[in-house]
C-alpha positions as a Python dict, from the first residue, in 0.01 Angstrom:
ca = {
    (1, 'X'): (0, 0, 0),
    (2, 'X'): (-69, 394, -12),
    (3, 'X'): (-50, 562, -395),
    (4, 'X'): (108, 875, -348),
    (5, 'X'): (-125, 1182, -473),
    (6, 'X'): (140, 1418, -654),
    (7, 'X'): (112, 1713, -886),
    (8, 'X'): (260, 1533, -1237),
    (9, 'X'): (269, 1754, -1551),
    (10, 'X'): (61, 1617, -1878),
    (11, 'X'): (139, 1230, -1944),
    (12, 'X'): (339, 1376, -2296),
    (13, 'X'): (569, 1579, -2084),
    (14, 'X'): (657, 1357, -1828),
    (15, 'X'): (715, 1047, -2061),
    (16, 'X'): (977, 1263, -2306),
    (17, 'X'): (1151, 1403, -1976),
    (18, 'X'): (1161, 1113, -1711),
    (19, 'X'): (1424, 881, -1851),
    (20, 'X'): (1657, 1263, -1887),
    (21, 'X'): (1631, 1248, -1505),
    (22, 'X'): (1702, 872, -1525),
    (23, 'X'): (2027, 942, -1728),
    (24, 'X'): (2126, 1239, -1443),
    (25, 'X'): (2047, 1057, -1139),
    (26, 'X'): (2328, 765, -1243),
    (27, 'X'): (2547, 970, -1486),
    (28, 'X'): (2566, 1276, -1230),
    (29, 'X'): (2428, 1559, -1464),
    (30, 'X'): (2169, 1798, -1345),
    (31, 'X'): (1816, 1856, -1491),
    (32, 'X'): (1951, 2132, -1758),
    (33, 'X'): (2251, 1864, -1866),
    (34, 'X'): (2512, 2046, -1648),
    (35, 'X'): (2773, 1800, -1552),
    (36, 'X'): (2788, 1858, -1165),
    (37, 'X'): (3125, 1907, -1006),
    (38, 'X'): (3268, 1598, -837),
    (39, 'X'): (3373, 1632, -493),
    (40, 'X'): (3574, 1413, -262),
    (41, 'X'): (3320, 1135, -57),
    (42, 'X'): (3434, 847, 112),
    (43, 'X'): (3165, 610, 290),
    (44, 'X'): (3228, 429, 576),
    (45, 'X'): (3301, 43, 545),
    (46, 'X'): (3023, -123, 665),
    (47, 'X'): (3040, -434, 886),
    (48, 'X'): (3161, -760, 725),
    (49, 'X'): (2825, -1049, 674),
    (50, 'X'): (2895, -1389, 668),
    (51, 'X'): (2742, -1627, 350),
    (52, 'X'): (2422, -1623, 334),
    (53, 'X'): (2276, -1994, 415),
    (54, 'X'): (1967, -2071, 274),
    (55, 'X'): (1657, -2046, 513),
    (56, 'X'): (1869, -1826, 764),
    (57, 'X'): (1878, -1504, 606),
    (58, 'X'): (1965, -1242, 853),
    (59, 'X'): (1894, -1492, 1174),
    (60, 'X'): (2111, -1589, 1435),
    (61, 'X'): (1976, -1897, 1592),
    (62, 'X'): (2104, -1977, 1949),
    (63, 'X'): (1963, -2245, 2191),
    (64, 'X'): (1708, -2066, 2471),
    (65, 'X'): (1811, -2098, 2863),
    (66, 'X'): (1663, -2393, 2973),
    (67, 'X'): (1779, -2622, 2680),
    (68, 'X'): (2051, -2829, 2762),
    (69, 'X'): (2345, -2752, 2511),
    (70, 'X'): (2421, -3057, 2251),
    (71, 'X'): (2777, -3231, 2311),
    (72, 'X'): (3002, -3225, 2011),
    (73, 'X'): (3011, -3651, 2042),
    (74, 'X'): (2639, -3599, 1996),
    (75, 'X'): (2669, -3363, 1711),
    (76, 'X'): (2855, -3597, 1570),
    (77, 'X'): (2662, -3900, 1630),
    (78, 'X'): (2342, -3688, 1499),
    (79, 'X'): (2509, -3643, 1188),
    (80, 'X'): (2634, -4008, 1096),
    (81, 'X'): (2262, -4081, 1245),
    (82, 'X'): (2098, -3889, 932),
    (83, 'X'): (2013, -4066, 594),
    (84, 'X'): (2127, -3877, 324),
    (85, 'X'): (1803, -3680, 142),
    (86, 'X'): (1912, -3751, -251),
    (87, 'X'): (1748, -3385, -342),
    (88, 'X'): (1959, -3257, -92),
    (89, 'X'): (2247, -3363, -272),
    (90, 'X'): (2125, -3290, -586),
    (91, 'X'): (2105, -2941, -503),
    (92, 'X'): (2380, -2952, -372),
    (93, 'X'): (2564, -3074, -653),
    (94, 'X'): (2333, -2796, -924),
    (95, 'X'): (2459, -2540, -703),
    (96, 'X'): (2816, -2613, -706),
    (97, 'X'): (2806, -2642, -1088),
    (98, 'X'): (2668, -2326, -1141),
    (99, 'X'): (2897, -2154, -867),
    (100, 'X'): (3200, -2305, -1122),
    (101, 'X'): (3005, -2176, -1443),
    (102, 'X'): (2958, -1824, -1267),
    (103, 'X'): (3303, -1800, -1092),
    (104, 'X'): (3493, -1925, -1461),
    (105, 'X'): (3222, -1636, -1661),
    (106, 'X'): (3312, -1338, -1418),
    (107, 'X'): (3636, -1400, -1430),
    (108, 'X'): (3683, -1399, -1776),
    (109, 'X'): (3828, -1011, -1898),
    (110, 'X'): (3469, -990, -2126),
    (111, 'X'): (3209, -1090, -1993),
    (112, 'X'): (2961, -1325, -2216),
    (113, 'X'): (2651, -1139, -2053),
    (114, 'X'): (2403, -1385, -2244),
    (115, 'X'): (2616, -1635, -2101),
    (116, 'X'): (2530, -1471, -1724),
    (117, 'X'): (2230, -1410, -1757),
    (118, 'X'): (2106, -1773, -1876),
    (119, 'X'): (2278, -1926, -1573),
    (120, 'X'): (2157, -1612, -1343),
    (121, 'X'): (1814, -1727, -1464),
    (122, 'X'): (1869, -2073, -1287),
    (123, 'X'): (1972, -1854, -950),
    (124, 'X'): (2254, -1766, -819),
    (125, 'X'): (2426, -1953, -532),
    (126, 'X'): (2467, -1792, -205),
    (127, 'X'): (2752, -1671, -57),
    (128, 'X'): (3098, -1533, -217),
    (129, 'X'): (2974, -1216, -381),
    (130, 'X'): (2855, -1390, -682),
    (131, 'X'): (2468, -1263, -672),
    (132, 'X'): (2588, -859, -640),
    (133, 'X'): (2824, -909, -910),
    (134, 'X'): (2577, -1076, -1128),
    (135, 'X'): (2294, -798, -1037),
    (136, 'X'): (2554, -495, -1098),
    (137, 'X'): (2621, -684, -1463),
    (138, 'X'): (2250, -760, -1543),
    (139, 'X'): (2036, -499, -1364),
    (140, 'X'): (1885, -274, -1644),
    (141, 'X'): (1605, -75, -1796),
    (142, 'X'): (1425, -50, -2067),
    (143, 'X'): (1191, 224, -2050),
    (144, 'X'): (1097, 422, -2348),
    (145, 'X'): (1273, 245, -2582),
    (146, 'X'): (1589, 357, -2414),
    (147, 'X'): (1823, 38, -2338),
    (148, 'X'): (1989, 96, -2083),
    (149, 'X'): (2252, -172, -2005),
    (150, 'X'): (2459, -290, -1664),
    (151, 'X'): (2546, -108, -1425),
    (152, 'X'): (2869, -311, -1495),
    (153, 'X'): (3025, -291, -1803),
    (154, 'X'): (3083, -615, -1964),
    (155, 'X'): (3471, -556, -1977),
    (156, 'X'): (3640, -603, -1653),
    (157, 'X'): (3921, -373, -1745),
    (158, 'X'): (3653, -106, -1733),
    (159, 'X'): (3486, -198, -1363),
    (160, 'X'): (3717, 13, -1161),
    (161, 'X'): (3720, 340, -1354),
    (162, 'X'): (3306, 321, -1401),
    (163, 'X'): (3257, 200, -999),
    (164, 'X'): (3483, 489, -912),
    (165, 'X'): (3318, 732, -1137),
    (166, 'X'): (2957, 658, -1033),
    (167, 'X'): (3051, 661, -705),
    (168, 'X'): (3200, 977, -695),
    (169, 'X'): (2906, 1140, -876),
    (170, 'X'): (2646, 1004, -604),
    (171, 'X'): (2877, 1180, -331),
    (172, 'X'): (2832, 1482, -519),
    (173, 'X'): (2447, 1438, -527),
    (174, 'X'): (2433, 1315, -201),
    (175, 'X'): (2648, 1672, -82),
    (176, 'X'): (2492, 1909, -284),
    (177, 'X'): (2105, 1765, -226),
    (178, 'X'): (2114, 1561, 129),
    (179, 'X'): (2354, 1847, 303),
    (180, 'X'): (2161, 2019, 637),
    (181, 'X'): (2103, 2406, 552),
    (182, 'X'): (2286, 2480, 865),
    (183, 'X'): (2614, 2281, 759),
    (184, 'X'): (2560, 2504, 405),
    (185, 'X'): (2572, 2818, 588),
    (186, 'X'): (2833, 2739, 798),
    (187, 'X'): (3067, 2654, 518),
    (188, 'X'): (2980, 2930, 337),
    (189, 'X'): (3060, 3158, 635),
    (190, 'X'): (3384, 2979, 691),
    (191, 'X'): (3474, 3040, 328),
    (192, 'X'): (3397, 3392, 315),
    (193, 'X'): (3597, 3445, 673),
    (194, 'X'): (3897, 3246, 543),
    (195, 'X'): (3878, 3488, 221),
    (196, 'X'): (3854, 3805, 438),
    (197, 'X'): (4094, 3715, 692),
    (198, 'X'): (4348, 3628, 429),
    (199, 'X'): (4284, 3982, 241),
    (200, 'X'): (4248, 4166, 616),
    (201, 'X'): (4446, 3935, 839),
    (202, 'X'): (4151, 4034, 1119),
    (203, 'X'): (3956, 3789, 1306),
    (204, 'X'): (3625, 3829, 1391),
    (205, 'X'): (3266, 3742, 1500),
    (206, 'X'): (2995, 3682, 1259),
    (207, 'X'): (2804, 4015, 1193),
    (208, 'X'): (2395, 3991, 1156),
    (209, 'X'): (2368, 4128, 789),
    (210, 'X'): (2675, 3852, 674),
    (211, 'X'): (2339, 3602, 661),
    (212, 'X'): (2160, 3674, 416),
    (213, 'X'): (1781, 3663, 416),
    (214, 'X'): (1705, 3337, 213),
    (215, 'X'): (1971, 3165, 451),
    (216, 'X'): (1774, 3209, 750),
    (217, 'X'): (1585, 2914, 882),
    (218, 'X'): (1249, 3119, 907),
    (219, 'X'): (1285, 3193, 540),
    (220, 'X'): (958, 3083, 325),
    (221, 'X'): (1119, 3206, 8),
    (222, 'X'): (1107, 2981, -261),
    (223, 'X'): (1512, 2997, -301),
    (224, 'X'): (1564, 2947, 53),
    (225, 'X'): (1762, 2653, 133),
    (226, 'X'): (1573, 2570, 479),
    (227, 'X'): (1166, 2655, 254),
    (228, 'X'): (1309, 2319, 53),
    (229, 'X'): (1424, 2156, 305),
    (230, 'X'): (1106, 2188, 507),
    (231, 'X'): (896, 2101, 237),
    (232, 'X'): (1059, 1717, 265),
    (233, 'X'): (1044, 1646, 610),
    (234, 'X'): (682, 1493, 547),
    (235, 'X'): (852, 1283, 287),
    (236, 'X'): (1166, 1161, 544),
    (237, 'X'): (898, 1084, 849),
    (238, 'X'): (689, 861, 582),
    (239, 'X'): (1031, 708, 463),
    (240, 'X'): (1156, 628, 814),
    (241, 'X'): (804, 510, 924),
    (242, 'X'): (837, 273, 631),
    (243, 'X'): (1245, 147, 690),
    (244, 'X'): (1099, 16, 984),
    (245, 'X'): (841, -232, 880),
    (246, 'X'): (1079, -341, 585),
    (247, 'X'): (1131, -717, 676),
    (248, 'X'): (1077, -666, 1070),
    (249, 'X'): (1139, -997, 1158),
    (250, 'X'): (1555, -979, 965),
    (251, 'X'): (1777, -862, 1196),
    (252, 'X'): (1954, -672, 920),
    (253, 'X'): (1657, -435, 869),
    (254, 'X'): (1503, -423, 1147),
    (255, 'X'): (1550, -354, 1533),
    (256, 'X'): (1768, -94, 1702),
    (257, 'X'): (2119, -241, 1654),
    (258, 'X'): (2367, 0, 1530),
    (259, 'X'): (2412, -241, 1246),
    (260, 'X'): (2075, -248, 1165),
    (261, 'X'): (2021, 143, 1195),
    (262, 'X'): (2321, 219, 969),
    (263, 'X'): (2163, 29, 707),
    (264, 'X'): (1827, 205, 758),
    (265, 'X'): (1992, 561, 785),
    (266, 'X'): (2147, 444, 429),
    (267, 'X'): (1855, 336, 253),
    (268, 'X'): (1702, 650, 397),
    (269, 'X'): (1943, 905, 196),
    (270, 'X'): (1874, 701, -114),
    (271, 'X'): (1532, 722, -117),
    (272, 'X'): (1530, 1065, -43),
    (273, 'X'): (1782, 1131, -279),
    (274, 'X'): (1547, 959, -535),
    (275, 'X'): (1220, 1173, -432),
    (276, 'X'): (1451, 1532, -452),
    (277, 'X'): (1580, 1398, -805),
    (278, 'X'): (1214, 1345, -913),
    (279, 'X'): (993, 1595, -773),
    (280, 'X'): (714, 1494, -1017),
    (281, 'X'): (720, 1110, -868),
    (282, 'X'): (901, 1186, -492),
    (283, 'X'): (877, 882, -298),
    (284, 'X'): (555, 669, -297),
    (285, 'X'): (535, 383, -6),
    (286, 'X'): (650, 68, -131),
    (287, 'X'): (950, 187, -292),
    (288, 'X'): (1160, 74, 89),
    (289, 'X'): (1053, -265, -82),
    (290, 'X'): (1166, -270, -391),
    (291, 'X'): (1543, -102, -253),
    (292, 'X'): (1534, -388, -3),
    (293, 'X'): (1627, -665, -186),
    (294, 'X'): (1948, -451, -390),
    (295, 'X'): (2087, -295, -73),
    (296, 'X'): (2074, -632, 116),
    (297, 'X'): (2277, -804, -153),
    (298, 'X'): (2490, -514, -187),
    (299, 'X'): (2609, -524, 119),
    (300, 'X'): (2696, -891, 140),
    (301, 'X'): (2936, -879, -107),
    (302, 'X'): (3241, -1053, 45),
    (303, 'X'): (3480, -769, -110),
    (304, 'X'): (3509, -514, 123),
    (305, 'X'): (3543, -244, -118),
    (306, 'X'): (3190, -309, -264),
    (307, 'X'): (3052, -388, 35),
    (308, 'X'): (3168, -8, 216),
    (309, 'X'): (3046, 167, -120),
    (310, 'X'): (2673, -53, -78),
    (311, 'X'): (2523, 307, -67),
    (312, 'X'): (2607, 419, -380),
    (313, 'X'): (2645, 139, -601),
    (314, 'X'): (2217, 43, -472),
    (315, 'X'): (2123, 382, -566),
    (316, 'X'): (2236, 335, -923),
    (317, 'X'): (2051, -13, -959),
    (318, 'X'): (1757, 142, -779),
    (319, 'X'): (1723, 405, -1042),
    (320, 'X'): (1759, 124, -1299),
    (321, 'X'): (1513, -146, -1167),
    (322, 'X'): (1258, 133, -1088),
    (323, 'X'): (1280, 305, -1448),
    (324, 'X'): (1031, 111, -1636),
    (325, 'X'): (780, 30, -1373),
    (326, 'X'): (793, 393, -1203),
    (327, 'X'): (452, 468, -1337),
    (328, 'X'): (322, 189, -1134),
    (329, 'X'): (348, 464, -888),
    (330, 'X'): (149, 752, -971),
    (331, 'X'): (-208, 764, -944),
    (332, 'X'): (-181, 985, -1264),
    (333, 'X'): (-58, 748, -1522),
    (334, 'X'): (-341, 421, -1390),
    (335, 'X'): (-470, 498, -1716),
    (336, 'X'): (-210, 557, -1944),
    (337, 'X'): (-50, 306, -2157),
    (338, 'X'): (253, 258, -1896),
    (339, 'X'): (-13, 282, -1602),
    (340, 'X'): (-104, 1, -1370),
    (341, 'X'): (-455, -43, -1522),
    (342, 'X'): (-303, -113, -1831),
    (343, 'X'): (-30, -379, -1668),
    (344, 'X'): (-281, -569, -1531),
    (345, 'X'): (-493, -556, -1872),
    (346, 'X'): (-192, -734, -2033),
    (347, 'X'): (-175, -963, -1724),
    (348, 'X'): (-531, -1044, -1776),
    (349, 'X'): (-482, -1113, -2151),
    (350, 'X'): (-171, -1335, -2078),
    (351, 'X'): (-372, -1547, -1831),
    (352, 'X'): (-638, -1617, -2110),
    (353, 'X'): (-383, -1664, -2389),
    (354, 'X'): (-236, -1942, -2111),
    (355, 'X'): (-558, -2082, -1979),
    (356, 'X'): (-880, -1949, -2095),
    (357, 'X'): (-1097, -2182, -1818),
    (358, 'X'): (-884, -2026, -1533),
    (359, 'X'): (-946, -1657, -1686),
    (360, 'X'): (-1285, -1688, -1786),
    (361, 'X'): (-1368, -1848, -1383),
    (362, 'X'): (-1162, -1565, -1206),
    (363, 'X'): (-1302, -1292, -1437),
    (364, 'X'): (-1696, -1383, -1486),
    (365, 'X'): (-1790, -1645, -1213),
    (366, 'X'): (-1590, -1549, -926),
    (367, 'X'): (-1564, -1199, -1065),
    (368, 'X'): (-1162, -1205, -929),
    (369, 'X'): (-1005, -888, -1104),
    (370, 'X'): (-676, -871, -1079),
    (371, 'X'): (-669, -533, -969),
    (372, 'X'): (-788, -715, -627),
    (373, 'X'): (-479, -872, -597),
    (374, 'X'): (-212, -818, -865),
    (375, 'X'): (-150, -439, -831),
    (376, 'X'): (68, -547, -488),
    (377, 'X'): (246, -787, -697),
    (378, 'X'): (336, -614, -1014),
    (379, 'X'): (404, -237, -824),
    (380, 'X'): (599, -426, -537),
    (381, 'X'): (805, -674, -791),
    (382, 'X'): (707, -952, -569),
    (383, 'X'): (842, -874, -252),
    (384, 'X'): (578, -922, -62),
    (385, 'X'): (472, -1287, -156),
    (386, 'X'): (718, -1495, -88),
    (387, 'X'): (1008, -1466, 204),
    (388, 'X'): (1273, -1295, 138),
    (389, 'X'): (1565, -1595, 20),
    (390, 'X'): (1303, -1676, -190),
    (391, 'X'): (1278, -1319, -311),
    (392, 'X'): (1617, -1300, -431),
    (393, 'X'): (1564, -1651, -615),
    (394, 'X'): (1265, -1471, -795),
    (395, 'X'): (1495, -1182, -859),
    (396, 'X'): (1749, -1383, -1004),
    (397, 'X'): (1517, -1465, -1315),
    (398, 'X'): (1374, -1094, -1297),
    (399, 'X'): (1694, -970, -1362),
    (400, 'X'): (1826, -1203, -1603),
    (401, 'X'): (1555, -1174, -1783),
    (402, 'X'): (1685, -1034, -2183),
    (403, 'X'): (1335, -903, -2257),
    (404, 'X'): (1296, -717, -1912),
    (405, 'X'): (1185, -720, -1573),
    (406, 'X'): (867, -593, -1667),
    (407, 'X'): (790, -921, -1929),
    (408, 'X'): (957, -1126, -1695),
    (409, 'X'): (688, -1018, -1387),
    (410, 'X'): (404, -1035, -1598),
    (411, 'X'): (496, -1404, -1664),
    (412, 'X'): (552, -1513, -1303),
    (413, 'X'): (248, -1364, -1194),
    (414, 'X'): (91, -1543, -1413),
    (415, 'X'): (220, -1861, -1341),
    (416, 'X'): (145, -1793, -970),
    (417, 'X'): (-193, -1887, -1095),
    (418, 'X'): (-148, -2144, -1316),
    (419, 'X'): (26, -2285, -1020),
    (420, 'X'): (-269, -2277, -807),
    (421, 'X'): (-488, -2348, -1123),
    (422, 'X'): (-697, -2641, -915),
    (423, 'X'): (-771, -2426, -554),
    (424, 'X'): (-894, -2136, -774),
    (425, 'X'): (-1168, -2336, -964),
    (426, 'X'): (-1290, -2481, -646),
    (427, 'X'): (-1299, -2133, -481),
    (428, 'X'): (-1577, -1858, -482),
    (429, 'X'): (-1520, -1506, -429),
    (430, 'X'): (-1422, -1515, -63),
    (431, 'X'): (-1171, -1783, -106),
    (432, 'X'): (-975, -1699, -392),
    (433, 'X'): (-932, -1343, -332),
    (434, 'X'): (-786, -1512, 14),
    (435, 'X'): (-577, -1774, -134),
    (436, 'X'): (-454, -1507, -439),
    (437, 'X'): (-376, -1185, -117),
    (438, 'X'): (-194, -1447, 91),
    (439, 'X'): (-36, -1658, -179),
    (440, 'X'): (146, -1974, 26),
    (441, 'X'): (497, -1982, 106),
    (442, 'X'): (478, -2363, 59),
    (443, 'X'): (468, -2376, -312),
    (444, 'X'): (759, -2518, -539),
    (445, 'X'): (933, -2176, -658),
    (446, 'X'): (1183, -2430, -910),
    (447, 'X'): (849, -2555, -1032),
    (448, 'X'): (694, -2182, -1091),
    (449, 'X'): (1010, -2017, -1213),
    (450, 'X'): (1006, -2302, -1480),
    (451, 'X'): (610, -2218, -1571),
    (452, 'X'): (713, -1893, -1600),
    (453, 'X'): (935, -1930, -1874),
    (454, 'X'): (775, -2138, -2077),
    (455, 'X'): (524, -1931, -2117),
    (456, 'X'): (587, -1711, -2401),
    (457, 'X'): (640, -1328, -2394),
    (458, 'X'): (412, -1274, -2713),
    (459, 'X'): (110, -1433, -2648),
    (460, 'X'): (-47, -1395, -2999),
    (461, 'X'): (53, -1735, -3094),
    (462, 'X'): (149, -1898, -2774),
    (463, 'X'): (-45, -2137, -2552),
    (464, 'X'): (90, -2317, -2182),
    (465, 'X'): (-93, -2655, -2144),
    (466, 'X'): (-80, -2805, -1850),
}
């Protein structure tokens, strides 16, 4: 993953002013605290998903040409063929208890949000909506000491009014910051000729001098509409190159479907949006990743209102997942306390607290750092370890997580070791920094989610035994 190089003001100034920009990017307020005039938006509905089914995300498995198409007498007999698998069932069973707990705790008229998140912790069943409800209740930051809660309010007589209002305010962003400098102009003209024509009752052509000199495209003044807009075109080609090796082998990402492009085109403008909000961070590859997972669930919500507002309502949860880990990002901060250095120092200590044999044999005699293979992990929230169903299992706990995603990360990661405790003491160099860069898909995530909490968020006391 590429760090971005960017031009950050001193660590004290951008720590007492980033979460400001946090609070105007999802309250709709500009950088001086100016509320910002709502205008009218409406998105277009986007198309309709079916359930997810585990293992199947975004594929749609059909038989090849030369296979011979099964009967339905020998789907049947195939069926009444197969022994039962008893985990099967007891999954199946888990799942439809916590589908009842979550549908009876989101329906309630106040929501018990310790309640959701200890069964969001367990995961969150596929299908029905369930998972972006949960997220839009649970997703929050906690950067600075400023607790920031849902994007849901825990009173369901609230939901419409705050979904409406946030919505509404990200239209306005998106029109006064995403808007073409030609479609400015043009408005502007068609204003001003409205005006005169209604003072003059004349038609006629627009005159040279009407366009003023910071309005024209060859413009390099610093107030010119088309100098800023220039000055992000880098940004969009490194964005698009990037939407299109997000999850390239999901249909819903990737390949030139309309489908497929809307959603790209989408996650575009929000990124963007993010990087002209926050000209000190901009947009820093790897952030496509972390948007992935929110906009996917977003947007297989099975009520069609959510699902056609996807745009907006991921941008707000973006801002909020990224807010305490948005130092991860700049090449700046690796050294400050909230740098990426420093993450992986706690990491580090956390592993030793756990399992001092483990630390001291990655550490001293295999000399394993983490910054070899952590930084992808903790900067990237996982999403490039494990596939994605099991991404949004791993987000589920993330999430729900009442100390924070950062804690929360720190303690998977290290379980991801502890997990692979016996490989890594029998590996040198070579082969752990192999095993720990490609960490296999074939391990049991229940199993490692479980680690993971036991191990204790304050590690001054606190020690796993396996």
């Amino acid at each position: 993953m590429l760090k971005g190089k960017l031009k950050l003001p001193a660590p004290d100034k951008v720590r007492r002013d980033f979460p400001d920009w946090l609070g105007s990017l999802v309250a709709g307020f500009d950088e001086k605290g100016n509320e910002i005039k709502v205008l009218e938006f409406e998105l277009e509905s986007g198309e309709e998903l079916e359930p997810i089914q585990p293992g199947e995300l975004g594929f749609h498995r059909g038989s090849d040409d030369g296979d011979e198409a099964m009967d339905d007498d020998d789907d049947k007999d195939q069926i009444f063929r197969q022994r039962p698998n008893p985990v099967s069932v007891l999954k199946s069973i888990s799942d439809e208890e916590k589908r009842s707990d979550l549908e009876y705790e989101l329906s309630q008229r106040e929501i018990n949000l310790e309640k959701l998140q200890r069964i969001a912790s367990a995961g969150i069943p596929d299908g029905g909506g369930l998972r972006a409800t949960a997220w839009k209740l649970i997703v929050r930051y906690d950067f600075n000491y400023q607790l920031l809660l849902g994007y849901l309010p825990s009173s369901r007589d609230l939901w419409d009014e705050q979904l409406n209002e946030n919505r509404q305010k990200y239209a306005n962003l998106k029109e006064d910051l995403l808007q073409n400098p030609s479609e400015h102009v043009w408005k502007e003209y068609e204003e001003s000729s409205t005006k005169r024509n209604e003072e003059n009752d004349v038609d006629g052509p627009l005159r040279r001098h009407e366009i003023s000199h910071e309005d024209h495209p060859l413009s390099l003044g610093a107030a010119s509409p088309w100098s800023q807009y220039f000055q992000y075109t880098e940004i969009v080609e490194q964005i698009d190159r990037d939407l299109q090796r997000t999850h390239p082998d999901l249909p819903f990402f990737a390949g030139e479907s309309s489908f497929s492009c809307k959603n790209r085109e989408a996650m575009k403008s929000i990124l963007l949006l993010f990087a002209k909000l926050n000209p000190e961070i901009r947009y820093v590859q790897g952030m496509n990743e972390v948007l992935a997972p929110i906009y996917y669930v977003f947007s297989t919500d099975s009520d069609k209102q959510n699902a056609a507002n996807v745009e907006a309502d991921s941008f707000s949860c973006f801002v909020r997942i990224l807010g305490d880990s948005v130092d991860h990002f700049c090449e700046q901060f690796d050294n400050s306390s909230n740098g990426i250095l420093a993450t992986l120092s706690r990491l580090s200590d956390l592993l030793k607290v756990n399992d001092e044999q483990l630390w001291h044999h990655l550490e001293f005699t295999t000399k394993v750092k983490p910054q070899f293979y952590a930084f992808r992990w903790i900067t990237l929230l996982l999403t490039q370890e494990f596939k994605f169903e099991s991404i949004l299992r791993i987000w589920d706990t993330l999430l729900s997580n009442p100390f924070g995603v950062q804690d929360m990360l720190l303690r998977i990661c290290c379980a991801m070791l502890l997990c692979v405790k016996s490989k890594l003491l029998n590996g040198d160099f070579v082969a752990n920094l192999k095993l720990l860069q490609h960490y296999p898909d074939d391990i049991n995530l229940e199993y490692l989610l479980q680690v993971a909490k036991d191990i204790s968020p304050d590690t001054s006391y606190y020690c796993l035994s396996l």
